[in-house]
PDB file of C-alpha atoms in Angstrom:
ATOM      1  CA  UNK I   1       9.616  45.269  99.071  1.00 76.00           C
ATOM      2  CA  UNK I   2       6.903  47.077  98.439  1.00 77.00           C
ATOM      3  CA  UNK I   3       5.818  46.994  95.456  1.00 68.00           C
ATOM      4  CA  UNK I   4       7.043  43.257  94.753  1.00 76.00           C
ATOM      5  CA  UNK I   5       4.201  42.593  97.662  1.00 82.00           C
ATOM      6  CA  UNK I   6       1.964  45.083  96.566  1.00 93.00           C
ATOM      7  CA  UNK I   7       1.832  43.868  92.542  1.00 95.00           C
ATOM      8  CA  UNK I   8       1.231  39.648  94.320  1.00 95.00           C
ATOM      9  CA  UNK I   9      -1.512  41.081  95.825  1.00 96.00           C
ATOM     10  CA  UNK I  10      -3.073  42.471  93.151  1.00 96.00           C
ATOM     11  CA  UNK I  11      -1.817  39.002  90.518  1.00 97.00           C
ATOM     12  CA  UNK I  12      -3.546  37.215  92.900  1.00 97.00           C
ATOM     13  CA  UNK I  13      -6.558  39.353  93.248  1.00 97.00           C
ATOM     14  CA  UNK I  14      -7.061  40.224  89.726  1.00 98.00           C
ATOM     15  CA  UNK I  15      -6.738  36.228  88.645  1.00 97.00           C
ATOM     16  CA  UNK I  16     -10.011  35.793  90.874  1.00 98.00           C
ATOM     17  CA  UNK I  17     -11.561  38.836  90.194  1.00 98.00           C
ATOM     18  CA  UNK I  18     -10.929  41.157  86.472  1.00 98.00           C
ATOM     19  CA  UNK I  19     -12.648  43.263  87.690  1.00 98.00           C
ATOM     20  CA  UNK I  20      -9.974  43.844  90.375  1.00 97.00           C
ATOM     21  CA  UNK I  21      -7.919  45.709  88.122  1.00 98.00           C
ATOM     22  CA  UNK I  22      -9.911  49.180  88.837  1.00 97.00           C
ATOM     23  CA  UNK I  23      -8.344  49.134  92.325  1.00 96.00           C
ATOM     24  CA  UNK I  24      -5.378  48.620  91.176  1.00 96.00           C
ATOM     25  CA  UNK I  25      -2.652  51.219  91.353  1.00 95.00           C
ATOM     26  CA  UNK I  26      -1.476  53.257  87.189  1.00 96.00           C
ATOM     27  CA  UNK I  27       1.774  51.265  87.569  1.00 96.00           C
ATOM     28  CA  UNK I  28       0.107  48.030  87.772  1.00 97.00           C
ATOM     29  CA  UNK I  29      -2.536  48.761  85.138  1.00 97.00           C
ATOM     30  CA  UNK I  30       0.619  49.005  83.035  1.00 97.00           C
ATOM     31  CA  UNK I  31       2.068  45.904  84.366  1.00 97.00           C
ATOM     32  CA  UNK I  32       0.945  43.658  81.279  1.00 98.00           C
ATOM     33  CA  UNK I  33       1.658  40.655  82.837  1.00 98.00           C
ATOM     34  CA  UNK I  34      -0.866  41.301  85.598  1.00 98.00           C
ATOM     35  CA  UNK I  35      -3.158  42.934  83.089  1.00 98.00           C
ATOM     36  CA  UNK I  36      -3.463  39.494  80.692  1.00 98.00           C
ATOM     37  CA  UNK I  37      -4.356  38.139  84.507  1.00 98.00           C
ATOM     38  CA  UNK I  38      -7.044  40.286  83.953  1.00 98.00           C
ATOM     39  CA  UNK I  39      -8.578  40.463  81.224  1.00 98.00           C
ATOM     40  CA  UNK I  40      -8.143  36.653  80.470  1.00 97.00           C
ATOM     41  CA  UNK I  41      -9.916  35.824  84.008  1.00 98.00           C
ATOM     42  CA  UNK I  42     -12.294  38.615  82.713  1.00 98.00           C
ATOM     43  CA  UNK I  43     -12.164  40.853  79.289  1.00 97.00           C
ATOM     44  CA  UNK I  44     -14.036  43.788  80.886  1.00 97.00           C
ATOM     45  CA  UNK I  45     -10.992  44.438  82.891  1.00 98.00           C
ATOM     46  CA  UNK I  46     -10.046  46.500  79.443  1.00 96.00           C
ATOM     47  CA  UNK I  47     -11.359  49.287  80.871  1.00 95.00           C
ATOM     48  CA  UNK I  48      -9.174  49.482  83.726  1.00 97.00           C
ATOM     49  CA  UNK I  49      -6.068  49.104  81.601  1.00 97.00           C
ATOM     50  CA  UNK I  50      -3.332  51.230  80.622  1.00 97.00           C
ATOM     51  CA  UNK I  51      -4.460  52.604  77.138  1.00 94.00           C
ATOM     52  CA  UNK I  52      -1.104  51.468  75.706  1.00 95.00           C
ATOM     53  CA  UNK I  53      -1.839  47.799  76.850  1.00 96.00           C
ATOM     54  CA  UNK I  54      -5.607  48.710  75.268  1.00 95.00           C
ATOM     55  CA  UNK I  55      -2.987  48.266  72.182  1.00 95.00           C
ATOM     56  CA  UNK I  56      -1.409  45.787  72.862  1.00 96.00           C
ATOM     57  CA  UNK I  57      -2.208  42.532  69.817  1.00 95.00           C
ATOM     58  CA  UNK I  58      -1.585  39.582  72.509  1.00 96.00           C
ATOM     59  CA  UNK I  59      -4.382  41.198  75.123  1.00 97.00           C
ATOM     60  CA  UNK I  60      -7.069  42.365  72.364  1.00 96.00           C
ATOM     61  CA  UNK I  61      -6.641  39.211  72.042  1.00 95.00           C
ATOM     62  CA  UNK I  62      -7.274  37.796  74.802  1.00 95.00           C
ATOM     63  CA  UNK I  63     -10.534  40.047  75.268  1.00 95.00           C
ATOM     64  CA  UNK I  64     -12.057  39.382  72.056  1.00 92.00           C
ATOM     65  CA  UNK I  65     -11.407  35.829  72.107  1.00 92.00           C
ATOM     66  CA  UNK I  66     -14.205  36.327  75.466  1.00 93.00           C
ATOM     67  CA  UNK I  67     -16.278  38.398  73.823  1.00 91.00           C
ATOM     68  CA  UNK I  68     -16.332  40.329  70.785  1.00 87.00           C
ATOM     69  CA  UNK I  69     -17.995  43.491  72.548  1.00 88.00           C
ATOM     70  CA  UNK I  70     -14.615  43.589  73.683  1.00 91.00           C
ATOM     71  CA  UNK I  71     -13.351  45.384  70.181  1.00 88.00           C
ATOM     72  CA  UNK I  72     -15.370  48.440  71.364  1.00 87.00           C
ATOM     73  CA  UNK I  73     -11.819  49.054  73.249  1.00 89.00           C
ATOM     74  CA  UNK I  74      -9.564  48.379  71.280  1.00 92.00           C
ATOM     75  CA  UNK I  75      -8.112  51.318  69.279  1.00 93.00           C
ATOM     76  CA  UNK I  76      -8.911  51.591  65.431  1.00 90.00           C
ATOM     77  CA  UNK I  77      -5.402  50.272  64.460  1.00 90.00           C
ATOM     78  CA  UNK I  78      -6.633  46.093  66.096  1.00 92.00           C
ATOM     79  CA  UNK I  79     -10.109  47.474  65.083  1.00 89.00           C
ATOM     80  CA  UNK I  80      -8.498  47.313  61.541  1.00 86.00           C
ATOM     81  CA  UNK I  81      -6.135  43.469  62.840  1.00 91.00           C
ATOM     82  CA  UNK I  82      -7.275  40.453  60.418  1.00 89.00           C
ATOM     83  CA  UNK I  83      -6.008  37.987  62.820  1.00 92.00           C
ATOM     84  CA  UNK I  84      -8.961  40.216  66.008  1.00 91.00           C
ATOM     85  CA  UNK I  85     -11.336  41.236  64.475  1.00 85.00           C
ATOM     86  CA  UNK I  86     -11.654  37.024  63.185  1.00 85.00           C
ATOM     87  CA  UNK I  87     -11.122  35.715  67.090  1.00 86.00           C
ATOM     88  CA  UNK I  88     -14.462  38.567  67.243  1.00 83.00           C
ATOM     89  CA  UNK I  89     -15.988  37.526  64.468  1.00 81.00           C
ATOM     90  CA  UNK I  90     -15.581  33.573  65.538  1.00 80.00           C
ATOM     91  CA  UNK I  91     -17.392  35.101  68.388  1.00 73.00           C
ATOM     92  CA  UNK I  92     -20.811  36.489  67.172  1.00 67.00           C
ATOM     93  CA  UNK I  93     -20.742  37.749  63.184  1.00 62.00           C
ATOM     94  CA  UNK I  94     -22.759  41.318  64.313  1.00 60.00           C
ATOM     95  CA  UNK I  95     -19.585  42.146  65.424  1.00 59.00           C
ATOM     96  CA  UNK I  96     -18.567  42.389  61.851  1.00 61.00           C
ATOM     97  CA  UNK I  97     -19.999  45.672  62.190  1.00 61.00           C
ATOM     98  CA  UNK I  98     -17.491  47.500  64.489  1.00 58.00           C
ATOM     99  CA  UNK I  99     -14.505  46.125  61.476  1.00 60.00           C
ATOM    100  CA  UNK I 100     -13.539  49.135  59.477  1.00 58.00           C
ATOM    101  CA  UNK I 101     -14.740  49.413  56.055  1.00 62.00           C
ATOM    102  CA  UNK I 102     -11.135  48.093  53.944  1.00 62.00           C
ATOM    103  CA  UNK I 103     -11.618  44.313  56.284  1.00 56.00           C
ATOM    104  CA  UNK I 104     -15.513  44.361  55.171  1.00 56.00           C
ATOM    105  CA  UNK I 105     -14.666  44.705  51.853  1.00 57.00           C
ATOM    106  CA  UNK I 106     -12.143  42.649  51.620  1.00 62.00           C
ATOM    107  CA  UNK I 107     -13.083  38.845  50.499  1.00 52.00           C
ATOM    108  CA  UNK I 108      -9.858  36.934  51.709  1.00 50.00           C
TER     109      UNK I 108
END
């Protein structure tokens, strides 16, 4: 149908330019596959993802794996996720400033 066709067009668009997610319909900004494709192409697309997908661990890991600045767009719970923080630290040690206090104190 029409929705499937629109989804295919948006999926194709965000694969080429993740920031195209900004112009997608709200239901497509909530579509996990579309959001992942957009974030894989450009982590900044995270800003246009539905809130529940900004809280998705795989989406978060994909974003911070490209640029630690993505941490600032994640909900607090994911900023406290050891794997997410470690992924950010691999990009730049400065990302440690965005980590919660309990992780900063963790020497493990």
